[in-house]
Short mmCIF file of C-alpha atoms in Angstrom, two decimals:
data_model
loop_
_atom_site.label_atom_id
_atom_site.label_comp_id
_atom_site.label_asym_id
_atom_site.label_seq_id
_atom_site.Cartn_x
_atom_site.Cartn_y
_atom_site.Cartn_z
CA UNK U 1217 6.77 8.78 -13.95
CA UNK U 1218 4.93 8.91 -10.58
CA UNK U 1219 1.19 8.85 -11.19
CA UNK U 1220 0.35 10.14 -7.74
CA UNK U 1221 2.34 12.91 -6.17
CA UNK U 1222 1.97 13.60 -2.50
CA UNK U 1223 3.03 16.81 -0.74
CA UNK U 1224 4.65 17.65 1.40
CA UNK U 1225 7.07 14.73 1.53
CA UNK U 1226 7.94 15.42 5.17
CA UNK U 1227 6.00 17.46 7.75
CA UNK U 1228 6.90 18.04 11.37
CA UNK U 1229 4.55 20.15 13.51
CA UNK U 1230 3.74 20.77 17.17
CA UNK U 1231 0.95 18.96 18.94
CA UNK U 1232 -2.33 20.83 18.65
CA UNK U 1233 -1.68 22.37 15.26
CA UNK U 1234 -3.70 21.74 12.13
CA UNK U 1235 -2.25 20.36 8.88
CA UNK U 1236 -3.19 19.34 5.38
CA UNK U 1237 -1.50 16.88 3.11
CA UNK U 1238 -2.20 16.60 -0.61
CA UNK U 1239 -2.41 13.87 -3.18
CA UNK U 1240 -2.36 15.07 -6.77
CA UNK U 1241 -2.51 13.39 -10.20
CA UNK U 1242 -3.32 14.23 -13.85
CA UNK U 1243 -5.28 10.97 -14.07
CA UNK U 1244 -8.87 10.35 -13.09
CA UNK U 1245 -9.50 7.65 -10.45
CA UNK U 1246 -12.60 5.61 -9.86
CA UNK U 1247 -11.85 5.80 -6.10
CA UNK U 1248 -9.07 6.94 -3.85
CA UNK U 1249 -7.90 5.53 -0.54
CA UNK U 1250 -5.82 6.85 2.33
CA UNK U 1251 -3.59 4.65 4.48
CA UNK U 1252 -1.42 5.20 7.55
CA UNK U 1253 1.69 3.19 8.06
CA UNK U 1254 3.66 3.02 11.26
CA UNK U 1255 7.30 1.87 11.45
CA UNK U 1256 7.72 -1.85 11.11
CA UNK U 1257 4.11 -2.43 10.04
CA UNK U 1258 2.08 -2.61 6.90
CA UNK U 1259 -0.31 0.19 5.74
CA UNK U 1260 -3.71 0.36 7.40
CA UNK U 1261 -6.70 1.64 5.46
CA UNK U 1262 -8.21 4.85 6.84
CA UNK U 1263 -10.86 5.73 4.28
CA UNK U 1264 -12.07 5.16 0.73
CA UNK U 1265 -13.65 8.05 -1.25
CA UNK U 1266 -15.60 7.33 -4.36
CA UNK U 1267 -17.60 10.34 -5.48
CA UNK U 1268 -16.11 13.60 -6.85
CA UNK U 1269 -16.38 16.30 -4.19
CA UNK U 1270 -16.95 13.74 -1.43
CA UNK U 1271 -15.93 14.64 2.01
CA UNK U 1272 -15.49 12.03 4.76
CA UNK U 1273 -14.69 12.64 8.46
CA UNK U 1274 -12.97 10.24 10.76
CA UNK U 1275 -12.77 11.93 14.18
CA UNK U 1276 -10.17 14.66 13.70
CA UNK U 1277 -9.32 13.54 10.13
CA UNK U 1278 -11.20 15.06 7.14
CA UNK U 1279 -10.70 13.55 3.68
CA UNK U 1280 -11.83 15.25 0.48
CA UNK U 1281 -11.97 13.82 -3.06
CA UNK U 1282 -11.59 16.51 -5.80
CA UNK U 1283 -14.56 17.26 -7.97
CA UNK U 1284 -12.73 15.88 -11.02
CA UNK U 1285 -11.54 12.78 -9.05
CA UNK U 1286 -7.90 13.62 -9.79
CA UNK U 1287 -6.82 14.81 -6.37
CA UNK U 1288 -7.45 14.41 -2.70
CA UNK U 1289 -6.57 16.00 0.61
CA UNK U 1290 -6.30 14.91 4.17
CA UNK U 1291 -6.78 17.53 6.95
CA UNK U 1292 -5.92 16.78 10.53
CA UNK U 1293 -7.28 19.07 13.23
CA UNK U 1294 -5.45 19.44 16.52
CA UNK U 1295 -2.71 16.92 15.69
CA UNK U 1296 -1.66 14.47 18.41
CA UNK U 1297 1.58 12.42 18.71
CA UNK U 1298 -0.46 9.32 17.88
CA UNK U 1299 -1.03 10.78 14.37
CA UNK U 1300 2.66 10.35 13.60
CA UNK U 1301 3.25 8.01 10.71
CA UNK U 1302 3.55 7.70 6.92
CA UNK U 1303 0.36 8.68 5.12
CA UNK U 1304 -0.20 7.09 1.74
CA UNK U 1305 -2.83 7.80 -0.83
CA UNK U 1306 -3.75 5.17 -3.43
CA UNK U 1307 -5.88 5.69 -6.53
CA UNK U 1308 -7.84 3.00 -8.25
CA UNK U 1309 -8.14 2.86 -12.01
CA UNK U 1310 -10.14 0.43 -14.06
CA UNK U 1311 -8.15 -1.16 -16.89
CA UNK U 1312 -9.57 -3.85 -19.20
CA UNK U 1313 -11.97 -5.11 -16.51
CA UNK U 1314 -9.33 -5.17 -13.80
CA UNK U 1315 -8.76 -2.52 -11.15
CA UNK U 1316 -5.20 -1.39 -10.44
CA UNK U 1317 -4.29 0.44 -7.30
CA UNK U 1318 -1.43 2.96 -7.60
CA UNK U 1319 0.21 4.31 -4.44
CA UNK U 1320 1.60 7.76 -3.94
CA UNK U 1321 5.10 8.40 -2.53
CA UNK U 1322 3.79 9.18 0.94
CA UNK U 1323 3.91 12.03 3.47
CA UNK U 1324 5.91 11.33 6.58
CA UNK U 1325 4.24 13.18 9.44
CA UNK U 1326 5.84 13.81 12.84
CA UNK U 1327 3.87 15.36 15.63
CA UNK U 1328 6.10 16.89 18.33
CA UNK U 1329 4.65 16.65 21.89
CA UNK Q 400 -7.24 -13.31 14.39
CA UNK Q 401 -4.11 -13.71 12.25
CA UNK Q 402 -5.15 -11.71 9.14
CA UNK Q 403 -2.24 -11.64 6.64
CA UNK Q 404 0.91 -13.41 7.85
CA UNK Q 405 4.31 -12.97 6.17
CA UNK Q 406 7.46 -14.87 6.78
CA UNK Q 407 10.37 -14.32 7.22
CA UNK Q 408 10.39 -10.86 8.82
CA UNK Q 409 14.01 -10.30 7.94
CA UNK Q 410 16.31 -12.01 5.44
CA UNK Q 411 19.82 -11.36 4.05
CA UNK Q 412 20.65 -13.00 0.72
CA UNK Q 413 23.77 -13.19 -1.36
CA UNK Q 414 23.57 -12.09 -5.00
CA UNK Q 415 22.35 -15.05 -7.07
CA UNK Q 416 20.65 -16.89 -4.31
CA UNK Q 417 16.98 -17.78 -4.51
CA UNK Q 418 14.36 -17.68 -1.84
CA UNK Q 419 10.65 -17.66 -1.23
CA UNK Q 420 8.66 -15.12 0.82
CA UNK Q 421 5.62 -16.74 2.31
CA UNK Q 422 2.22 -15.14 2.63
CA UNK Q 423 -0.88 -16.64 4.14
CA UNK Q 424 -4.32 -15.18 4.92
CA UNK Q 425 -7.11 -16.70 6.94
CA UNK Q 426 -9.98 -14.44 5.80
CA UNK Q 427 -10.97 -16.52 2.71
CA UNK Q 428 -10.06 -13.56 0.46
CA UNK Q 429 -10.04 -14.03 -3.25
CA UNK Q 430 -7.56 -11.28 -4.09
CA UNK Q 431 -3.94 -11.34 -3.01
CA UNK Q 432 -1.01 -9.22 -4.03
CA UNK Q 433 2.61 -8.49 -3.46
CA UNK Q 434 4.14 -4.98 -3.27
CA UNK Q 435 7.58 -3.69 -2.72
CA UNK Q 436 8.25 -0.47 -0.87
CA UNK Q 437 11.32 1.62 -1.51
CA UNK Q 438 12.23 5.08 -0.19
CA UNK Q 439 10.63 7.79 -2.25
CA UNK Q 440 8.84 5.30 -4.53
CA UNK Q 441 5.76 4.41 -2.59
CA UNK Q 442 4.33 0.89 -2.89
CA UNK Q 443 4.73 -0.78 -6.25
CA UNK Q 444 2.73 -3.86 -7.33
CA UNK Q 445 4.78 -6.88 -8.19
CA UNK Q 446 2.26 -9.64 -8.91
CA UNK Q 447 -1.37 -10.28 -7.96
CA UNK Q 448 -3.95 -13.01 -7.98
CA UNK Q 449 -7.75 -12.81 -8.26
CA UNK Q 450 -8.25 -16.35 -7.11
CA UNK Q 451 -6.70 -19.75 -6.77
CA UNK Q 452 -4.90 -20.83 -9.95
CA UNK Q 453 -4.89 -17.29 -11.40
CA UNK Q 454 -1.98 -14.86 -11.26
CA UNK Q 455 -0.95 -11.81 -13.26
CA UNK Q 456 1.93 -9.35 -13.38
CA UNK Q 457 1.87 -5.98 -11.78
CA UNK Q 458 4.08 -2.93 -12.31
CA UNK Q 459 7.48 -4.47 -11.45
CA UNK Q 460 7.33 -8.27 -12.04
CA UNK Q 461 10.83 -8.93 -13.40
CA UNK Q 462 12.90 -11.25 -11.20
CA UNK Q 463 9.88 -12.57 -9.27
CA UNK Q 464 7.55 -15.52 -9.66
CA UNK Q 465 4.29 -16.31 -7.91
CA UNK Q 466 1.79 -19.18 -7.69
CA UNK Q 467 -1.60 -19.53 -6.12
CA UNK Q 468 -2.39 -23.18 -5.51
CA UNK Q 469 -4.75 -22.45 -2.65
CA UNK Q 470 -6.95 -19.51 -1.64
CA UNK Q 471 -4.93 -19.03 1.55
CA UNK Q 472 -1.33 -18.97 0.28
CA UNK Q 473 0.45 -16.68 -2.16
CA UNK Q 474 4.27 -17.19 -2.04
CA UNK Q 475 6.70 -14.85 -3.85
CA UNK Q 476 9.84 -16.39 -5.25
CA UNK Q 477 13.03 -14.49 -6.01
CA UNK Q 478 14.75 -16.55 -8.74
CA UNK Q 479 18.29 -15.07 -8.63
CA UNK Q 480 18.51 -12.28 -6.08
CA UNK Q 481 20.06 -8.98 -7.11
CA UNK Q 482 21.02 -5.94 -4.97
CA UNK Q 483 18.23 -4.03 -6.72
CA UNK Q 484 15.78 -6.30 -5.00
CA UNK Q 485 16.76 -5.02 -1.60
CA UNK Q 486 13.46 -3.70 -0.34
CA UNK Q 487 10.58 -4.17 2.05
CA UNK Q 488 8.01 -6.53 0.67
CA UNK Q 489 4.31 -6.44 1.61
CA UNK Q 490 1.69 -9.02 1.00
CA UNK Q 491 -1.95 -7.91 0.88
CA UNK Q 492 -5.34 -9.51 0.56
CA UNK Q 493 -8.91 -8.33 0.04
CA UNK Q 494 -12.32 -9.83 -0.49
CA UNK Q 495 -12.34 -8.80 -4.16
CA UNK Q 496 -10.05 -6.95 -6.50
CA UNK Q 497 -12.19 -3.88 -6.41
CA UNK Q 498 -10.99 -1.22 -3.96
CA UNK Q 499 -14.37 0.55 -3.73
CA UNK Q 500 -16.11 -0.56 -0.56
CA UNK Q 501 -13.44 -3.17 0.01
CA UNK Q 502 -10.74 -3.19 2.65
CA UNK Q 503 -7.24 -4.28 1.72
CA UNK Q 504 -5.31 -5.87 4.52
CA UNK Q 505 -1.50 -5.78 4.59
CA UNK Q 506 0.97 -8.05 6.30
CA UNK Q 507 3.65 -6.64 8.55
CA UNK Q 508 6.31 -6.76 5.79
CA UNK Q 509 9.45 -8.69 5.03
CA UNK Q 510 12.74 -6.82 5.05
CA UNK Q 511 15.06 -8.25 2.41
CA UNK Q 512 18.72 -7.32 1.94
CA UNK Q 513 20.71 -8.62 -1.01
CA UNK Q 514 24.47 -8.28 -0.68
#
């Protein structure tokens, strides 16, 4: 059972368009992170959201954590070819004093010039 | 500025062979971990360590061993390779085990094929 579902799994859009990808779960997370991974490389952290309802902006990227801390979204405005990559969300849950990070299945984004 | 270094980058093994994936970090991080990444499965935690001398199992530990004799190094051993262990393996490190306010750094990955 996948704890974190990401949608869509694949997305291909034209340069300049806007897009939103989603990360959903039935579990509550203490924090949620978004990563971007390019071919042949490891994931790179983009942002961490901690508070329910929190919105963070990183240039053209807007991240939102759901009020109930079960879901999150990533919105990209005016997508550029450099945004191409695999986007992963990861939710942190505290368990017996340790924190476990669970990754979603990823959204593979392709921006067409 | 090396960060997290993994070796080898690519490896082909025969079923039943053993090998060790090396991971080293130069950031004096306490927390290190190993993940495997498979299509449609995301990243799954194999083993992790919260400090030298301390290791624990993650989500998919079977068939793998780890040790943490120093802060810098966290090798992953495949005891008897199986085709199901064909995957891309990532080592990661962070200052602490808590993700909040803490950046996790990943290595570039090790592509392993078991035939």
